[in-house]
CSV table of C-alpha atoms (C1' of nucleotides) in Angstrom, one decimal:
chain,number,residue,atom,x,y,z
X,1,UNK,CA,0.0,0.0,0.0
X,2,UNK,CA,0.9,3.7,0.0
X,3,UNK,CA,3.3,3.8,-2.9
X,4,UNK,CA,5.6,6.7,-2.9
X,5,UNK,CA,5.9,8.3,-6.4
X,6,UNK,CA,8.6,10.7,-5.4
X,7,UNK,CA,10.8,7.8,-4.2
X,8,UNK,CA,10.0,5.6,-7.2
X,9,UNK,CA,10.9,8.3,-9.7
X,10,UNK,CA,14.2,9.0,-7.9
X,11,UNK,CA,15.9,6.0,-9.6
X,12,UNK,CA,13.5,5.4,-12.5
X,13,UNK,CA,16.2,4.6,-15.0
X,14,UNK,CA,14.5,1.5,-16.3
X,15,UNK,CA,10.8,1.0,-16.4
X,16,UNK,CA,10.4,-2.0,-14.0
X,17,UNK,CA,11.1,-0.3,-10.7
X,18,UNK,CA,8.5,-0.3,-8.0
X,19,UNK,CA,8.3,1.1,-4.5
X,20,UNK,CA,6.8,-1.1,-1.7
X,21,UNK,CA,5.8,0.1,1.7
X,22,UNK,CA,6.1,-2.1,4.8
X,23,UNK,CA,4.7,-1.6,8.3
X,24,UNK,CA,7.0,-2.2,11.2
X,25,UNK,CA,8.0,-5.8,11.6
X,26,UNK,CA,6.6,-6.8,8.3
X,27,UNK,CA,8.7,-9.2,6.3
X,28,UNK,CA,10.0,-8.0,2.9
X,29,UNK,CA,11.5,-11.3,1.8
X,30,UNK,CA,12.4,-14.6,3.4
X,31,UNK,CA,15.7,-16.3,3.8
X,32,UNK,CA,16.1,-18.8,0.9
X,33,UNK,CA,13.8,-17.0,-1.5
X,34,UNK,CA,15.1,-16.7,-5.0
X,35,UNK,CA,16.7,-13.3,-5.2
X,36,UNK,CA,15.4,-12.2,-8.6
X,37,UNK,CA,15.1,-8.7,-7.2
X,38,UNK,CA,17.3,-6.6,-5.1
X,39,UNK,CA,16.2,-3.8,-2.9
X,40,UNK,CA,17.1,-0.3,-2.0
X,41,UNK,CA,15.9,1.3,1.2
X,42,UNK,CA,14.1,4.5,0.3
X,43,UNK,CA,12.9,5.3,3.8
X,44,UNK,CA,12.8,3.7,7.2
X,45,UNK,CA,15.1,1.0,8.6
X,46,UNK,CA,15.4,-2.7,7.7
X,47,UNK,CA,17.0,-5.6,9.5
X,48,UNK,CA,18.2,-8.8,7.9
X,49,UNK,CA,17.7,-11.9,10.1
X,50,UNK,CA,18.8,-15.5,10.2
X,51,UNK,CA,17.1,-18.0,12.5
X,52,UNK,CA,19.0,-20.8,14.0
X,53,UNK,CA,17.8,-24.2,15.0
X,54,UNK,CA,18.7,-23.6,18.6
X,55,UNK,CA,16.1,-20.9,18.7
X,56,UNK,CA,18.5,-18.0,18.5
X,57,UNK,CA,18.0,-15.2,16.1
X,58,UNK,CA,20.9,-13.5,14.4
X,59,UNK,CA,20.6,-10.1,12.8
X,60,UNK,CA,23.2,-9.8,10.1
X,61,UNK,CA,22.7,-6.2,9.5
X,62,UNK,CA,20.7,-3.0,9.6
X,63,UNK,CA,19.9,-1.0,6.5
X,64,UNK,CA,19.2,2.7,6.3
X,65,UNK,CA,17.9,4.9,3.4
X,66,UNK,CA,20.3,4.5,0.5
X,67,UNK,CA,21.5,1.1,1.5
X,68,UNK,CA,20.9,-1.9,-0.8
X,69,UNK,CA,20.0,-5.4,0.2
X,70,UNK,CA,20.1,-8.8,-1.5
X,71,UNK,CA,22.7,-8.2,-4.2
X,72,UNK,CA,25.2,-10.8,-3.3
X,73,UNK,CA,23.8,-14.2,-3.9
X,74,UNK,CA,21.3,-16.1,-6.0
X,75,UNK,CA,19.1,-16.7,-3.0
X,76,UNK,CA,18.7,-14.5,0.0
X,77,UNK,CA,21.0,-15.7,2.8
X,78,UNK,CA,18.8,-13.9,5.4
X,79,UNK,CA,15.3,-12.6,5.5
X,80,UNK,CA,14.5,-8.9,5.7
X,81,UNK,CA,12.1,-7.3,8.1
X,82,UNK,CA,11.0,-3.7,8.6
X,83,UNK,CA,12.4,-2.2,11.9
X,84,UNK,CA,10.3,0.9,11.3
X,85,UNK,CA,7.6,1.6,8.7
X,86,UNK,CA,9.7,1.7,5.6
X,87,UNK,CA,9.7,1.9,1.8
X,88,UNK,CA,11.8,-0.3,-0.4
X,89,UNK,CA,12.5,0.1,-4.1
X,90,UNK,CA,12.8,-3.3,-5.8
X,91,UNK,CA,15.1,-3.7,-8.8
X,92,UNK,CA,14.9,-6.6,-11.2
X,93,UNK,CA,18.0,-8.5,-11.1
X,94,UNK,CA,19.3,-8.5,-14.7
X,95,UNK,CA,22.1,-6.0,-14.7
X,96,UNK,CA,25.0,-8.4,-14.2
X,97,UNK,CA,27.3,-5.5,-13.2
X,98,UNK,CA,25.7,-5.4,-9.7
X,99,UNK,CA,27.1,-8.8,-8.8
X,100,UNK,CA,30.7,-9.1,-8.1
X,101,UNK,CA,31.6,-5.8,-6.4
X,102,UNK,CA,28.9,-5.9,-3.8
X,103,UNK,CA,29.8,-9.6,-3.2
X,104,UNK,CA,33.3,-8.6,-2.3
X,105,UNK,CA,32.1,-5.8,-0.1
X,106,UNK,CA,29.8,-8.2,1.6
X,107,UNK,CA,32.6,-10.6,2.3
X,108,UNK,CA,34.7,-7.7,3.6
X,109,UNK,CA,32.1,-6.6,6.0
X,110,UNK,CA,31.5,-10.1,7.0
X,111,UNK,CA,35.1,-10.4,7.9
X,112,UNK,CA,35.0,-7.1,9.9
X,113,UNK,CA,31.9,-8.5,11.6
X,114,UNK,CA,33.7,-11.7,12.5
X,115,UNK,CA,36.5,-9.6,14.1
X,116,UNK,CA,33.9,-7.7,16.1
X,117,UNK,CA,32.2,-10.9,17.4
X,118,UNK,CA,35.5,-12.6,17.9
X,119,UNK,CA,36.9,-11.4,21.2
X,120,UNK,CA,35.5,-7.9,22.1
X,121,UNK,CA,33.8,-6.8,25.2
X,122,UNK,CA,30.2,-5.5,25.4
X,123,UNK,CA,31.4,-1.9,25.6
X,124,UNK,CA,33.6,-2.3,22.6
X,125,UNK,CA,30.9,-3.9,20.5
X,126,UNK,CA,28.4,-1.2,21.4
X,127,UNK,CA,30.8,1.6,20.8
X,128,UNK,CA,31.7,0.2,17.4
X,129,UNK,CA,28.0,-0.3,16.6
X,130,UNK,CA,27.1,3.4,17.5
X,131,UNK,CA,30.1,4.7,15.5
X,132,UNK,CA,29.1,2.5,12.5
X,133,UNK,CA,25.7,4.0,12.4
X,134,UNK,CA,27.0,7.5,13.0
X,135,UNK,CA,29.4,7.3,10.1
X,136,UNK,CA,26.7,7.3,7.4
X,137,UNK,CA,26.5,10.5,5.5
X,138,UNK,CA,24.4,13.5,6.6
X,139,UNK,CA,24.4,12.3,10.2
X,140,UNK,CA,26.1,14.5,12.8
X,141,UNK,CA,26.4,13.5,16.4
X,142,UNK,CA,22.7,12.6,16.7
X,143,UNK,CA,22.5,8.9,16.0
X,144,UNK,CA,19.2,7.2,15.2
X,145,UNK,CA,18.6,4.1,17.2
X,146,UNK,CA,15.2,3.0,16.0
X,147,UNK,CA,15.7,-0.7,16.7
X,148,UNK,CA,14.8,-2.4,19.9
X,149,UNK,CA,17.3,-3.5,22.5
X,150,UNK,CA,16.5,-7.0,21.5
X,151,UNK,CA,17.5,-6.3,17.9
X,152,UNK,CA,20.8,-4.8,19.0
X,153,UNK,CA,21.4,-7.7,21.3
X,154,UNK,CA,20.8,-10.2,18.5
X,155,UNK,CA,23.1,-8.3,16.2
X,156,UNK,CA,26.0,-7.9,18.7
X,157,UNK,CA,25.7,-11.3,20.3
X,158,UNK,CA,24.8,-9.9,23.7
X,159,UNK,CA,21.6,-9.7,25.9
X,160,UNK,CA,19.2,-6.8,26.3
X,161,UNK,CA,20.4,-6.5,29.9
X,162,UNK,CA,24.0,-6.0,28.9
X,163,UNK,CA,23.0,-3.5,26.2
X,164,UNK,CA,20.9,-1.6,28.7
X,165,UNK,CA,23.5,-1.6,31.4
X,166,UNK,CA,26.3,-0.6,29.0
X,167,UNK,CA,24.3,2.3,27.5
X,168,UNK,CA,23.5,3.5,31.0
X,169,UNK,CA,27.1,3.4,31.8
X,170,UNK,CA,28.1,5.3,28.7
X,171,UNK,CA,25.6,7.9,29.6
X,172,UNK,CA,26.9,8.2,33.1
X,173,UNK,CA,30.4,8.7,31.7
X,174,UNK,CA,29.0,11.3,29.3
X,175,UNK,CA,30.2,9.6,26.2
X,176,UNK,CA,26.8,9.1,24.5
X,177,UNK,CA,23.5,10.2,26.1
X,178,UNK,CA,19.9,9.4,25.1
X,179,UNK,CA,18.4,12.2,23.0
X,180,UNK,CA,14.7,11.6,22.6
X,181,UNK,CA,13.2,8.2,22.5
X,182,UNK,CA,15.0,6.9,19.4
X,183,UNK,CA,18.2,8.8,19.2
X,184,UNK,CA,21.6,9.0,21.0
X,185,UNK,CA,23.8,12.1,21.1
X,186,UNK,CA,27.5,11.6,20.9
X,187,UNK,CA,29.1,13.9,23.4
X,188,UNK,CA,32.7,12.5,23.3
X,189,UNK,CA,33.5,11.0,19.9
X,190,UNK,CA,37.1,10.5,20.8
X,191,UNK,CA,36.2,8.4,23.8
X,192,UNK,CA,33.9,6.4,21.7
X,193,UNK,CA,36.6,5.8,19.1
X,194,UNK,CA,39.0,4.8,21.9
X,195,UNK,CA,36.4,2.4,23.3
X,196,UNK,CA,35.7,0.8,19.9
X,197,UNK,CA,39.4,0.7,19.0
X,198,UNK,CA,38.4,-0.6,15.5
X,199,UNK,CA,40.3,-3.8,14.9
X,200,UNK,CA,41.3,-2.9,11.4
X,201,UNK,CA,43.5,-5.5,9.8
X,202,UNK,CA,47.1,-4.7,9.3
X,203,UNK,CA,49.1,-6.2,6.4
X,204,UNK,CA,51.9,-7.8,8.3
X,205,UNK,CA,52.7,-8.8,11.9
X,206,UNK,CA,54.4,-11.6,13.7
X,207,UNK,CA,52.5,-11.4,17.0
X,208,UNK,CA,50.2,-14.2,18.1
X,209,UNK,CA,47.3,-13.8,20.4
X,210,UNK,CA,48.9,-12.1,23.4
X,211,UNK,CA,49.1,-8.4,22.8
X,212,UNK,CA,52.7,-7.5,22.3
X,213,UNK,CA,53.8,-9.9,25.0
X,214,UNK,CA,57.5,-10.1,24.7
X,215,UNK,CA,58.1,-7.2,22.3
A,1,UNK,CA,62.2,-26.1,-3.7
A,2,UNK,CA,61.4,-29.8,-3.9
A,3,UNK,CA,58.8,-29.7,-6.6
A,4,UNK,CA,56.5,-32.7,-6.7
A,5,UNK,CA,55.9,-33.9,-10.2
A,6,UNK,CA,53.3,-36.4,-9.2
A,7,UNK,CA,51.2,-33.7,-7.6
A,8,UNK,CA,51.8,-31.2,-10.4
A,9,UNK,CA,50.7,-33.6,-13.1
A,10,UNK,CA,47.5,-34.5,-11.2
A,11,UNK,CA,45.8,-31.4,-12.4
A,12,UNK,CA,47.9,-30.5,-15.4
A,13,UNK,CA,45.0,-29.5,-17.6
A,14,UNK,CA,46.6,-26.3,-18.7
A,15,UNK,CA,50.4,-25.7,-19.0
A,16,UNK,CA,51.0,-23.0,-16.4
A,17,UNK,CA,50.4,-24.9,-13.2
A,18,UNK,CA,53.2,-25.2,-10.7
A,19,UNK,CA,53.6,-26.9,-7.4
A,20,UNK,CA,55.4,-25.1,-4.6
A,21,UNK,CA,56.5,-26.6,-1.3
A,22,UNK,CA,56.5,-24.7,2.0
A,23,UNK,CA,58.1,-25.5,5.3
A,24,UNK,CA,56.0,-25.3,8.4
A,25,UNK,CA,55.1,-21.7,9.2
A,26,UNK,CA,56.3,-20.3,5.9
A,27,UNK,CA,54.1,-17.7,4.3
A,28,UNK,CA,52.6,-18.6,1.0
A,29,UNK,CA,51.1,-15.2,0.3
A,30,UNK,CA,50.4,-12.0,2.2
A,31,UNK,CA,47.1,-10.3,3.0
A,32,UNK,CA,46.6,-7.5,0.5
A,33,UNK,CA,48.7,-9.1,-2.3
A,34,UNK,CA,47.2,-9.1,-5.7
A,35,UNK,CA,45.5,-12.4,-6.1
A,36,UNK,CA,46.6,-13.2,-9.7
A,37,UNK,CA,46.8,-16.8,-8.7
A,38,UNK,CA,44.7,-19.1,-6.6
A,39,UNK,CA,46.0,-22.1,-4.8
A,40,UNK,CA,45.0,-25.7,-4.3
A,41,UNK,CA,46.4,-27.6,-1.3
A,42,UNK,CA,48.1,-30.7,-2.6
A,43,UNK,CA,49.5,-31.9,0.7
A,44,UNK,CA,49.8,-30.6,4.2
A,45,UNK,CA,47.6,-28.1,6.0
A,46,UNK,CA,47.4,-24.3,5.5
A,47,UNK,CA,45.9,-21.6,7.7
A,48,UNK,CA,44.7,-18.2,6.5
A,49,UNK,CA,45.4,-15.3,8.9
A,50,UNK,CA,44.4,-11.7,9.5
A,51,UNK,CA,46.3,-9.5,11.9
A,52,UNK,CA,44.4,-6.8,13.8
A,53,UNK,CA,45.8,-3.5,15.0
A,54,UNK,CA,45.1,-4.5,18.6
A,55,UNK,CA,47.7,-7.2,18.3
A,56,UNK,CA,45.3,-10.1,17.9
A,57,UNK,CA,45.6,-12.7,15.2
A,58,UNK,CA,42.6,-14.1,13.6
A,59,UNK,CA,42.7,-17.4,11.7
A,60,UNK,CA,39.9,-17.3,9.1
A,61,UNK,CA,40.3,-20.9,8.2
A,62,UNK,CA,42.2,-24.1,7.8
A,63,UNK,CA,42.8,-25.8,4.4
A,64,UNK,CA,43.4,-29.5,3.9
A,65,UNK,CA,44.4,-31.3,0.7
A,66,UNK,CA,41.9,-30.7,-2.0
A,67,UNK,CA,40.8,-27.3,-0.6
A,68,UNK,CA,41.3,-24.1,-2.7
A,69,UNK,CA,42.4,-20.8,-1.3
A,70,UNK,CA,42.2,-17.3,-2.7
A,71,UNK,CA,39.5,-17.5,-5.3
A,72,UNK,CA,37.1,-15.0,-3.9
A,73,UNK,CA,38.5,-11.6,-4.3
A,74,UNK,CA,40.9,-9.5,-6.3
A,75,UNK,CA,43.3,-9.2,-3.4
A,76,UNK,CA,43.9,-11.7,-0.7
A,77,UNK,CA,41.8,-10.8,2.3
A,78,UNK,CA,44.1,-12.9,4.5
A,79,UNK,CA,47.6,-14.2,4.3
A,80,UNK,CA,48.3,-17.9,4.1
A,81,UNK,CA,50.8,-19.8,6.1
A,82,UNK,CA,51.8,-23.4,6.3
A,83,UNK,CA,50.7,-25.2,9.4
A,84,UNK,CA,52.6,-28.3,8.4
A,85,UNK,CA,55.1,-28.8,5.6
A,86,UNK,CA,52.9,-28.5,2.6
A,87,UNK,CA,52.6,-28.3,-1.2
A,88,UNK,CA,50.4,-25.9,-3.0
A,89,UNK,CA,49.5,-25.9,-6.7
A,90,UNK,CA,49.2,-22.4,-8.0
A,91,UNK,CA,46.7,-21.7,-10.8
A,92,UNK,CA,46.8,-18.6,-12.9
A,93,UNK,CA,43.7,-16.6,-12.4
A,94,UNK,CA,42.2,-16.3,-15.9
A,95,UNK,CA,39.3,-18.6,-16.0
A,96,UNK,CA,36.5,-16.3,-15.0
A,97,UNK,CA,34.3,-19.2,-14.1
A,98,UNK,CA,36.1,-19.7,-10.9
A,99,UNK,CA,34.9,-16.4,-9.5
A,100,UNK,CA,31.2,-16.2,-8.5
A,101,UNK,CA,30.5,-19.6,-7.1
A,102,UNK,CA,33.4,-19.8,-4.7
A,103,UNK,CA,32.5,-16.3,-3.7
A,104,UNK,CA,29.1,-17.3,-2.7
A,105,UNK,CA,30.4,-20.2,-0.9
A,106,UNK,CA,32.9,-18.0,1.0
A,107,UNK,CA,30.1,-15.7,2.1
A,108,UNK,CA,28.0,-18.7,3.2
A,109,UNK,CA,30.8,-20.1,5.3
A,110,UNK,CA,31.5,-16.7,6.7
A,111,UNK,CA,27.9,-16.5,7.8
A,112,UNK,CA,28.1,-19.9,9.4
A,113,UNK,CA,31.3,-18.8,11.1
A,114,UNK,CA,29.6,-15.7,12.4
A,115,UNK,CA,26.9,-17.9,13.9
A,116,UNK,CA,29.6,-20.0,15.5
A,117,UNK,CA,31.3,-17.0,17.1
A,118,UNK,CA,28.1,-15.3,18.0
A,119,UNK,CA,26.9,-16.8,21.2
A,120,UNK,CA,28.3,-20.2,21.7
A,121,UNK,CA,30.2,-21.7,24.5
A,122,UNK,CA,33.8,-23.0,24.3
A,123,UNK,CA,32.6,-26.6,24.3
A,124,UNK,CA,30.1,-25.9,21.5
A,125,UNK,CA,32.8,-24.2,19.4
A,126,UNK,CA,35.3,-26.9,19.8
A,127,UNK,CA,32.8,-29.7,19.2
A,128,UNK,CA,31.7,-27.9,16.0
A,129,UNK,CA,35.3,-27.4,15.0
A,130,UNK,CA,36.2,-31.1,15.4
A,131,UNK,CA,33.1,-32.1,13.5
A,132,UNK,CA,33.9,-29.7,10.7
A,133,UNK,CA,37.3,-31.3,10.2
A,134,UNK,CA,36.0,-34.8,10.6
A,135,UNK,CA,33.4,-34.2,7.9
A,136,UNK,CA,35.8,-34.0,5.0
A,137,UNK,CA,35.9,-37.0,2.7
A,138,UNK,CA,38.0,-40.1,3.4
A,139,UNK,CA,38.2,-39.3,7.1
A,140,UNK,CA,36.6,-41.7,9.6
A,141,UNK,CA,36.6,-41.1,13.3
A,142,UNK,CA,40.3,-40.3,13.4
A,143,UNK,CA,40.6,-36.6,13.1
A,144,UNK,CA,43.8,-34.9,12.2
A,145,UNK,CA,44.7,-31.9,14.5
A,146,UNK,CA,48.0,-30.8,13.1
A,147,UNK,CA,47.6,-27.2,14.2
A,148,UNK,CA,48.8,-25.8,17.6
A,149,UNK,CA,46.5,-24.9,20.4
A,150,UNK,CA,47.3,-21.3,19.7
A,151,UNK,CA,46.0,-21.7,16.1
A,152,UNK,CA,42.8,-23.3,17.3
A,153,UNK,CA,42.4,-20.6,19.9
A,154,UNK,CA,42.9,-17.8,17.3
A,155,UNK,CA,40.4,-19.5,15.1
A,156,UNK,CA,37.6,-20.0,17.6
A,157,UNK,CA,38.1,-16.8,19.6
A,158,UNK,CA,39.2,-18.6,22.8
A,159,UNK,CA,42.5,-19.0,24.7
A,160,UNK,CA,44.8,-22.0,24.6
A,161,UNK,CA,43.9,-22.6,28.2
A,162,UNK,CA,40.3,-23.0,27.5
A,163,UNK,CA,41.0,-25.2,24.5
A,164,UNK,CA,43.2,-27.4,26.6
A,165,UNK,CA,40.8,-27.7,29.4
A,166,UNK,CA,37.8,-28.4,27.2
A,167,UNK,CA,39.7,-31.1,25.3
A,168,UNK,CA,40.7,-32.7,28.5
A,169,UNK,CA,37.1,-32.6,29.6
A,170,UNK,CA,35.9,-34.1,26.4
A,171,UNK,CA,38.4,-36.9,26.8
A,172,UNK,CA,37.3,-37.5,30.4
A,173,UNK,CA,33.7,-37.8,29.2
A,174,UNK,CA,34.9,-40.2,26.5
A,175,UNK,CA,33.6,-38.1,23.6
A,176,UNK,CA,36.9,-37.6,21.8
A,177,UNK,CA,40.2,-38.8,23.1
A,178,UNK,CA,43.8,-38.1,21.9
A,179,UNK,CA,45.1,-40.6,19.4
A,180,UNK,CA,48.7,-40.0,18.8
A,181,UNK,CA,50.3,-36.6,19.0
A,182,UNK,CA,48.4,-35.0,16.2
A,183,UNK,CA,45.1,-36.8,16.0
A,184,UNK,CA,41.8,-37.2,17.9
A,185,UNK,CA,39.6,-40.2,17.9
A,186,UNK,CA,35.9,-39.6,18.1
A,187,UNK,CA,34.3,-42.1,20.4
A,188,UNK,CA,30.8,-40.7,20.7
A,189,UNK,CA,29.8,-38.8,17.5
A,190,UNK,CA,26.3,-38.4,18.7
A,191,UNK,CA,27.4,-36.7,21.9
A,192,UNK,CA,29.6,-34.5,19.8
A,193,UNK,CA,26.7,-33.5,17.5
A,194,UNK,CA,24.6,-32.8,20.5
A,195,UNK,CA,27.3,-30.6,22.0
A,196,UNK,CA,27.9,-28.7,18.7
A,197,UNK,CA,24.1,-28.5,18.0
A,198,UNK,CA,24.9,-27.1,14.7
A,199,UNK,CA,23.1,-23.8,14.4
A,200,UNK,CA,22.0,-24.4,10.9
A,201,UNK,CA,19.7,-21.7,9.8
A,202,UNK,CA,16.0,-22.5,9.4
A,203,UNK,CA,13.9,-20.7,7.0
A,204,UNK,CA,11.2,-19.3,9.2
A,205,UNK,CA,10.6,-18.7,12.9
A,206,UNK,CA,9.2,-16.2,15.2
A,207,UNK,CA,11.2,-16.6,18.3
A,208,UNK,CA,13.6,-13.9,19.4
A,209,UNK,CA,16.7,-14.5,21.4
A,210,UNK,CA,15.4,-16.5,24.4
A,211,UNK,CA,15.2,-20.1,23.5
A,212,UNK,CA,11.5,-21.1,23.2
A,213,UNK,CA,10.7,-19.0,26.3
A,214,UNK,CA,6.9,-18.8,26.3
A,215,UNK,CA,6.3,-21.4,23.7
L,1,DC,C1',-7.4,4.0,34.3
L,2,DG,C1',-5.4,-0.3,33.3
L,3,DC,C1',-2.9,-3.5,30.7
L,4,DG,C1',1.0,-5.5,28.2
L,5,DA,C1',5.4,-4.8,25.9
L,6,DA,C1',9.8,-2.9,26.3
L,7,DG,C1',13.4,-1.2,29.2
L,8,DT,C1',16.0,-0.7,33.5
L,9,DT,C1',18.2,-2.3,37.5
L,10,DG,C1',19.9,-5.4,41.2
L,11,DA,C1',21.5,-10.0,43.0
L,12,DC,C1',23.6,-13.9,41.8
L,13,DA,C1',25.8,-17.7,39.1
L,14,DT,C1',28.8,-19.2,35.6
L,15,DC,C1',32.0,-19.2,32.1
L,16,DC,C1',36.2,-18.0,30.6
L,17,DG,C1',40.4,-15.1,30.6
L,18,DT,C1',44.5,-14.1,33.4
L,19,DC,C1',48.3,-15.3,36.2
L,20,DA,C1',51.2,-18.7,37.7
L,21,DA,C1',53.3,-23.2,38.3
L,22,DC,C1',54.4,-27.3,36.4
L,23,DA,C1',54.8,-31.1,32.7
L,24,DT,C1',56.1,-32.7,28.3
L,25,DG,C1',58.4,-32.8,24.0
L,26,DC,C1',62.2,-31.8,21.1
L,27,DG,C1',66.5,-30.1,19.4
L,28,DT,C1',71.3,-28.9,20.5
L,29,DG,C1',75.5,-29.7,22.4
L,30,DG,C1',78.3,-31.8,25.8
U,1,DC,C1',73.6,-41.1,26.3
U,2,DC,C1',72.5,-37.4,29.1
U,3,DA,C1',72.1,-32.3,30.3
U,4,DC,C1',70.1,-28.3,29.2
U,5,DG,C1',66.9,-24.9,27.4
U,6,DC,C1',63.1,-23.4,24.9
U,7,DA,C1',58.5,-24.0,23.0
U,8,DT,C1',54.3,-26.1,23.7
U,9,DG,C1',50.8,-27.9,26.5
U,10,DT,C1',48.3,-28.8,30.9
U,11,DT,C1',46.4,-27.7,35.3
U,12,DG,C1',45.0,-24.9,39.3
U,13,DA,C1',43.5,-20.6,41.7
U,14,DC,C1',41.3,-16.5,41.0
U,15,DG,C1',38.7,-12.5,39.3
U,16,DG,C1',35.9,-10.1,36.1
U,17,DA,C1',32.5,-9.8,32.6
U,18,DT,C1',28.3,-11.2,31.2
U,19,DG,C1',24.2,-14.3,31.2
U,20,DT,C1',20.2,-15.6,34.2
U,21,DC,C1',16.5,-14.7,37.3
U,22,DA,C1',13.6,-11.5,39.2
U,23,DA,C1',11.5,-7.1,40.5
U,24,DC,C1',10.3,-2.8,39.2
U,25,DT,C1',9.5,1.2,36.0
U,26,DT,C1',8.2,3.5,31.8
U,27,DC,C1',5.7,3.9,27.7
U,28,DG,C1',2.0,3.5,24.5
U,29,DC,C1',-2.5,2.4,23.7
U,30,DG,C1',-7.1,1.0,24.5
DNA sequence: CGCGAAGTTGACATCCGTCAACATGCGTGG
DNA sequence: CCACGCATGTTGACGGATGTCAACTTCGCG
């Protein structure tokens, strides 16, 4: 329902584009579905989910306006659900160009993600998460956080309790404070960067696990 | 040095193949190098590593004879080192066919890996790790474990102490026992499967993080 | 006003990392 | 053949971070 002609015309290069609106928590597509379309977020926020047999849910990512979903494989490796009411533009999957580059990017971000989940504390994960969101264009120090604690928890591999406690602690330390119901305000970006200490890969090194033990 | 003509001829479909031998801990290629060749493990075991600025090492995978390395991207996302003395067959990267499928597979295994690191206990990770190795063809219940504890730790996001303790515990419970210096013997594969409880993704589900809480 | 969902906070338990001591294996050199 | 030293692995004691359980609060909505 509620098509959005403005949005649809934004990218109307070919004829077959269509904009689809979703209510919060509606499912845009399911994991395993044939990916004969890919999607661009026009408005709202989307999450991609995988459900594991042990009952856990794993959110592989959040997608904001301008982001694209479902370009990397022949079938969707995760389902997509609306975090907020949102509009998606669906693109038929015939332009072959859209294939390899996003795939590499997906792999790259997967690797960064692995590093994040590997051995990092709750504070580090949350700091990195906030910074990641804050880094998208046109955003200043006011970071949207439209997803629930449970969504964040399932994305970072933590519990809602730890999320809550850590955010309270960051607020007490005046690093990021709540700003309205669905936003955070970054007060001390340097501190946040230090906390996150992004584990970017370096090209060469001899050290093993212990941090600069005997060096 | 020490080329292996038997191995080199095994796959000699084109002319430009070459087999290269490496001693244990030698580096086959570095992270960031142009991937104008890809490699097939002919003998021995190889690990792929990423080094993070915080001094941690992250092993993205282990490769056994028959496995291929470095097919997914234009530049190697990780360096490759010999775990044991090994022989690699290098293939020039011109056949375009080798690109997209392995890339999807890499992404898929990355996602499984993320699920593994997400929220799973040391025992679950180690059980899954052993099962993963044991699953390769021609292996029975005798699982090769040629890599050091430190390698396993850096792969699973644990410490060598936890690895050691957990293996001891699994042996005490008669699930897997040491079998020679570099092998394990699986005594109770069912128990191992239960412990690992492979978090295979299912296609639909409503549950959130808590395991079947109110259902 | 009341109810349920979501979030916060506290008490407690548990897992795993850290520190430290010791054991084992292996190569080198006497 | 043994002595020694270093790398690797094992084990124990301990503490801290985070999950679990439970109580309470807040918010949105009828």
